[in-house]
Tab-separated table of C-alpha atoms in Angstrom:
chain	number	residue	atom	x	y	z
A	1	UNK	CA	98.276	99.423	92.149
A	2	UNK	CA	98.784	100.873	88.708
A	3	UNK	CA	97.221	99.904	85.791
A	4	UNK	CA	100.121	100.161	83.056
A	5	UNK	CA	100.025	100.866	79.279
A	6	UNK	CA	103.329	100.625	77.959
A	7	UNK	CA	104.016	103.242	74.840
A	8	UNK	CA	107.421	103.801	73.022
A	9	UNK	CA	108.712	106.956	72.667
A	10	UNK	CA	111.508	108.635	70.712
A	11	UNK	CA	112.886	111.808	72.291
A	12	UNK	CA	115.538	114.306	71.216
A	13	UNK	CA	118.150	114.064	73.570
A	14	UNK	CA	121.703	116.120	73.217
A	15	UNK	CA	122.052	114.927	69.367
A	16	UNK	CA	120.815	111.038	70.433
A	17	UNK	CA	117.528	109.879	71.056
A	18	UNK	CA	115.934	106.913	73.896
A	19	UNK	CA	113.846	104.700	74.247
A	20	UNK	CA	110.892	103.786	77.013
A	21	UNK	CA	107.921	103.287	78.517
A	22	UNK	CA	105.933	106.348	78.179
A	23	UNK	CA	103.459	106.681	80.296
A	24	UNK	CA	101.089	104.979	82.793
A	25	UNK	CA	97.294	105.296	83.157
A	26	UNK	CA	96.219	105.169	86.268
A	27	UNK	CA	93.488	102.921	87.561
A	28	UNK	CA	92.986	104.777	90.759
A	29	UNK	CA	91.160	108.384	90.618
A	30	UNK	CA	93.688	111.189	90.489
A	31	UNK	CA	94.207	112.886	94.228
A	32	UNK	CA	93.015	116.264	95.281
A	33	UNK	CA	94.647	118.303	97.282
A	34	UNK	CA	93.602	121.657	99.060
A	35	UNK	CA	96.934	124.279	98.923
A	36	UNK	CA	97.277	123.849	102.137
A	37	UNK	CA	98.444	120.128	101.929
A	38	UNK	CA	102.299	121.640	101.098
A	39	UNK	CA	104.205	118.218	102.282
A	40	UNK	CA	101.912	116.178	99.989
A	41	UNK	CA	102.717	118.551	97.239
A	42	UNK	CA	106.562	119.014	97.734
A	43	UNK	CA	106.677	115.152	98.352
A	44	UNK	CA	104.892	114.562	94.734
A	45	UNK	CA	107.559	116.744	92.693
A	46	UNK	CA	109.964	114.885	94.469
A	47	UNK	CA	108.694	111.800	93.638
A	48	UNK	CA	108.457	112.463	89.979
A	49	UNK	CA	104.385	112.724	89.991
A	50	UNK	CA	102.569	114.546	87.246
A	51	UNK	CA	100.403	117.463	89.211
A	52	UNK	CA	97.933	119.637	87.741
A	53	UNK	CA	98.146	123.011	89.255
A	54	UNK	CA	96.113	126.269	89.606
A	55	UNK	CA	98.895	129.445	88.544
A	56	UNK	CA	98.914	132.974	88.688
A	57	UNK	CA	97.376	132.712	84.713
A	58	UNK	CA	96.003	129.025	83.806
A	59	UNK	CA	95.911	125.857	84.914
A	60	UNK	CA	98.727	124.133	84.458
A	61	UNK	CA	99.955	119.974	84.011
A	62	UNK	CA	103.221	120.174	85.974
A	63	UNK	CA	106.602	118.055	87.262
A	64	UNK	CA	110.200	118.328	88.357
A	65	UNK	CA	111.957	120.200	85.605
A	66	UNK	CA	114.608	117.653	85.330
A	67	UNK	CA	113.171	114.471	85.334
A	68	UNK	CA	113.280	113.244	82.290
A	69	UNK	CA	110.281	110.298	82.360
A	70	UNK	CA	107.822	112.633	84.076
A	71	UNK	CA	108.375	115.176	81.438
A	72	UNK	CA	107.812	112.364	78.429
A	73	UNK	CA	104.236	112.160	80.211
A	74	UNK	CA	103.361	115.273	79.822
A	75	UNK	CA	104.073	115.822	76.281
A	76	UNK	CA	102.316	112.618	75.628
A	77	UNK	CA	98.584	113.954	77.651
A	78	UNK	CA	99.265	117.525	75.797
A	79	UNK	CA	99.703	115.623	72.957
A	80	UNK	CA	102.348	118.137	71.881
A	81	UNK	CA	105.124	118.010	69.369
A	82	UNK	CA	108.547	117.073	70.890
A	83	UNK	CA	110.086	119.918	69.131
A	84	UNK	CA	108.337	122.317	71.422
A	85	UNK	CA	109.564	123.162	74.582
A	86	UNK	CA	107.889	123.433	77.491
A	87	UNK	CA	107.939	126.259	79.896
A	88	UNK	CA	109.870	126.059	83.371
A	89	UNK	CA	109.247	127.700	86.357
A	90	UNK	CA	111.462	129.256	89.145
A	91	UNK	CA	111.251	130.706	92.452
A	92	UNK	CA	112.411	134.198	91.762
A	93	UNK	CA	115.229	135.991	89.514
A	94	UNK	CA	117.709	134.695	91.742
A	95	UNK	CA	117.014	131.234	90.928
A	96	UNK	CA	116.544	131.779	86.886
A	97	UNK	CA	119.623	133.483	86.672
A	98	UNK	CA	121.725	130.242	87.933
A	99	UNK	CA	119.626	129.016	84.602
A	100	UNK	CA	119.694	131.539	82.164
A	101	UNK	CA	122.139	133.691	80.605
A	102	UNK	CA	120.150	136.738	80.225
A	103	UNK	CA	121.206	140.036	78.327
A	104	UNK	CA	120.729	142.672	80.145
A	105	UNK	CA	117.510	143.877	78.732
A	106	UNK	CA	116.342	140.356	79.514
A	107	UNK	CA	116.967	140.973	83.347
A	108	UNK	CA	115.492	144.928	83.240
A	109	UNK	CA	112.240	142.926	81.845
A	110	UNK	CA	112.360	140.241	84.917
A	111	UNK	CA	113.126	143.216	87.460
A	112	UNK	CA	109.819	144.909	86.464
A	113	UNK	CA	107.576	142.316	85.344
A	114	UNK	CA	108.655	139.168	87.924
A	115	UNK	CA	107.143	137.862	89.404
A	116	UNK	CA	104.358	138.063	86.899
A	117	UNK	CA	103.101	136.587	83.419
A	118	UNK	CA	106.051	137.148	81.293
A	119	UNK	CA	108.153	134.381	79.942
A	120	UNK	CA	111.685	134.484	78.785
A	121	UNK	CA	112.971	132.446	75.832
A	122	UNK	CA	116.449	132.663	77.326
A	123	UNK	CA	119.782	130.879	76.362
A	124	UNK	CA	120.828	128.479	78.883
A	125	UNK	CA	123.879	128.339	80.648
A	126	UNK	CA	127.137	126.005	79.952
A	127	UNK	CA	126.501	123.996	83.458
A	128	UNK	CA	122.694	123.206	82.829
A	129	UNK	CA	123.074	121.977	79.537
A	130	UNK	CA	121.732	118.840	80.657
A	131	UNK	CA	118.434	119.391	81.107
A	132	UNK	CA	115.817	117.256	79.725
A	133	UNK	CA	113.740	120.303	78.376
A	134	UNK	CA	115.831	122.680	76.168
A	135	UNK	CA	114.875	123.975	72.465
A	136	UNK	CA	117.452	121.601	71.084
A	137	UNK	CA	118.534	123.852	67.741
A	138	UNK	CA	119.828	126.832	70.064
A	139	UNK	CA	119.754	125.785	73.310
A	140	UNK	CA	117.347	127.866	75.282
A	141	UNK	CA	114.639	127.524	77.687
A	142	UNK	CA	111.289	128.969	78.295
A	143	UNK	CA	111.208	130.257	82.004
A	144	UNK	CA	109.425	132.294	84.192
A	145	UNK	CA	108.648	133.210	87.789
A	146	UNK	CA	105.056	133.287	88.495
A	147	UNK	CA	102.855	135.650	90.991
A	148	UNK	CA	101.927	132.544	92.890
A	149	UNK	CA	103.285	131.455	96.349
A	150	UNK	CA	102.931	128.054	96.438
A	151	UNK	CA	104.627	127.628	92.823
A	152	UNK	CA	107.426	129.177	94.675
A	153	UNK	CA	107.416	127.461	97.378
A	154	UNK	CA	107.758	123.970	95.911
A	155	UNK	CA	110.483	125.481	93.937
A	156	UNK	CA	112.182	126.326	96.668
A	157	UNK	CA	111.525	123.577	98.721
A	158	UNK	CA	112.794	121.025	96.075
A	159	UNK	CA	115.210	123.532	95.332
A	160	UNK	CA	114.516	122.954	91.114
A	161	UNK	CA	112.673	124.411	88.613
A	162	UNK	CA	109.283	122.911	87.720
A	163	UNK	CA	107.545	122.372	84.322
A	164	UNK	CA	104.157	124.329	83.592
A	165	UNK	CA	102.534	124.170	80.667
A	166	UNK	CA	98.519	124.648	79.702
A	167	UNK	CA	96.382	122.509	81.626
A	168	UNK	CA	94.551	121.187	77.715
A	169	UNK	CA	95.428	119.250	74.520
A	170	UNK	CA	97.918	121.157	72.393
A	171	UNK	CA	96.380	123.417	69.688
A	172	UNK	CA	93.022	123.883	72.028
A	173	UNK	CA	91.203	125.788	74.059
A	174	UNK	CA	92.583	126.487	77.747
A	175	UNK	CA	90.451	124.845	80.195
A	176	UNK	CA	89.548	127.319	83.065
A	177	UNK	CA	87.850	125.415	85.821
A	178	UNK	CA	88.436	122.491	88.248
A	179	UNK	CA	85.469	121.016	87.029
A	180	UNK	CA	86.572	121.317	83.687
A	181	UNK	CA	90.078	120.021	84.669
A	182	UNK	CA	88.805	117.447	86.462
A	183	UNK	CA	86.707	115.740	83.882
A	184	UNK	CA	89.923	115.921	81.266
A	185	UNK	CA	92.724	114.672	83.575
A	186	UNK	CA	91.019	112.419	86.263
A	187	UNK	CA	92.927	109.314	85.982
A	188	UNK	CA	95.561	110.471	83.957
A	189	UNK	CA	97.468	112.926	86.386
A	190	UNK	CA	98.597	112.006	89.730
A	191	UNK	CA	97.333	114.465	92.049
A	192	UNK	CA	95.149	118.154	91.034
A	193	UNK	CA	95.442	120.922	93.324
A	194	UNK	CA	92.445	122.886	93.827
A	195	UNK	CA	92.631	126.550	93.642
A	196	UNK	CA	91.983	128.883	96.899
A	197	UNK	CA	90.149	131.496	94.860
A	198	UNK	CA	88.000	131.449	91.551
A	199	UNK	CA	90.331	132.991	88.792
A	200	UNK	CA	89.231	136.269	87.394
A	201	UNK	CA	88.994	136.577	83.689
A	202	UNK	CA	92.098	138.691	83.898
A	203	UNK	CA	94.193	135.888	85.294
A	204	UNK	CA	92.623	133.259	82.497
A	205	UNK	CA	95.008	135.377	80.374
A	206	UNK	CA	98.036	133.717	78.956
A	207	UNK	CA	101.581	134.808	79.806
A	208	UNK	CA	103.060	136.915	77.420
A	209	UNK	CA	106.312	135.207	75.255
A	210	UNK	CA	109.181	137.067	74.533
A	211	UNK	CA	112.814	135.633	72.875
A	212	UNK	CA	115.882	138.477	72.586
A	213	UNK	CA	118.309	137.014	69.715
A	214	UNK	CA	120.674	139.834	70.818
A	215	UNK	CA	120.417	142.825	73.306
A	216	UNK	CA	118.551	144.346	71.230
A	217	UNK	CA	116.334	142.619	69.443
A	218	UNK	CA	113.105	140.595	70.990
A	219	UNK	CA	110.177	139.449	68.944
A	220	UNK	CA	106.787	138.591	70.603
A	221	UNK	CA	106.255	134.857	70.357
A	222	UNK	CA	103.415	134.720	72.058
A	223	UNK	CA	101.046	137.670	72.797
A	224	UNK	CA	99.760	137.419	76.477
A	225	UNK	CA	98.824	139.977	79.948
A	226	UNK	CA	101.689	141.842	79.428
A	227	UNK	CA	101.228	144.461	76.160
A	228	UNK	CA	103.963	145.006	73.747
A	229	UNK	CA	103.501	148.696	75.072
A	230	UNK	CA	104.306	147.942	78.354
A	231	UNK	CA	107.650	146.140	77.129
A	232	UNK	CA	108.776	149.082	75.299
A	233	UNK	CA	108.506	151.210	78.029
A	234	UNK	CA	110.698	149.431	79.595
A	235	UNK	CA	113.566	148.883	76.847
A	236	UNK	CA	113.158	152.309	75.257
């Protein structure tokens, strides 16, 4: 059984705001899971859990992209603004593009650099305008597909995107090992998957952020693995 704190939150939702419990702290230890335990893990994003997950960059605390509660959780262990989006995930172009409308230098940016760290400040399209996680002043999402098979799996599987944001407290340092994530989020995440491989420092590197406010124009909002050079190759 869970142990519950009840916290009330306000959220932003389409011009109106609710009203809820929170989150829960668990009494029981978080579960960890090999990679190889794929039911376990497709079964927990169904379920609405709160998983923290190794990536093809950083750890990351993650959830179904459109559930709403599980998403409130996770801005309240990041402590992080509620004006601040956070980052989805898809299985490949295919998927994002049933998400996002991109301009076409958008999409010659996700052909070369997806799947890989580069993520797309994109606007969203008419029939997803319901999601729970959009940059409410101009209605756009953060999304990316990542160099990781299992993230792509349990997007495909549960046939949604999925929330990933830094594994850490908002405003501090990313935390790089399971030991590391273990001693922060024991108790307070459902299940942690343990990485396969140790992470090189390379892929401790942050994705790089992008946002086009026309087909032409992009500013960096974040600089990450992919250099600015890199972009303009591919735009000139």
């Amino acid at each position: 059984m869970e142990s519950v704190l009840t916290i009330y939150f306000s959220l932003g939702y389409h011009n109106c705001y609710c009203r809820g419990v929170l989150i829960n702290f668990m009494k029981n230890k978080s579960v960890i899971l090999s990679q190889d335990n794929l039911e376990e893990i497709y079964s927990a994003f169904n379920q609405g859990k709160i998983i923290c997950i190794p990536t093809d960059t950083i750890y990351a605390l993650s959830c179904d992209a459109t559930n709403i509660e599980a998403i409130q959780k996770i801005y309240t262990l990041k402590h992080r603004p509620l004006d601040k989006t956070l980052p989805m995930f898809m299985s490949n172009t295919k998927m994002a593009s049933l998400y996002a409308n991109f301009y076409k230098k958008e999409l010659s940016l996700a052909n070369k650099f997806w799947p890989g760290a580069l993520t797309l400040v994109s606007r969203i399209k008419n029939t997803h305008k319901n999601l729970p996680n959009l940059l409410k002043n101009n209605q756009k999402i953060a999304i990316r597909v990542p160099k990781n098979k299992l993230i792509q799996s349990i997007c495909q599987s549960i046939n949604k995107p999925i929330i990933a944001t830094s594994a850490n407290i908002s405003n501090q340092k990313n935390i790089n090992s399971l030991d590391e994530i273990i001693k922060e989020f024991q108790n307070k995440v459902n299940f942690i998957i343990k990485d396969n491989k140790e992470l090189s420092d390379n892929c401790l590197t942050a994705s790089t952020i992008i946002e086009f406010t026309n087909n032409e124009k992009y500013k960096i909002l974040r600089k990450g693995r992919i250099p600015k050079i890199q972009l303009e190759r591919i735009l000139s």
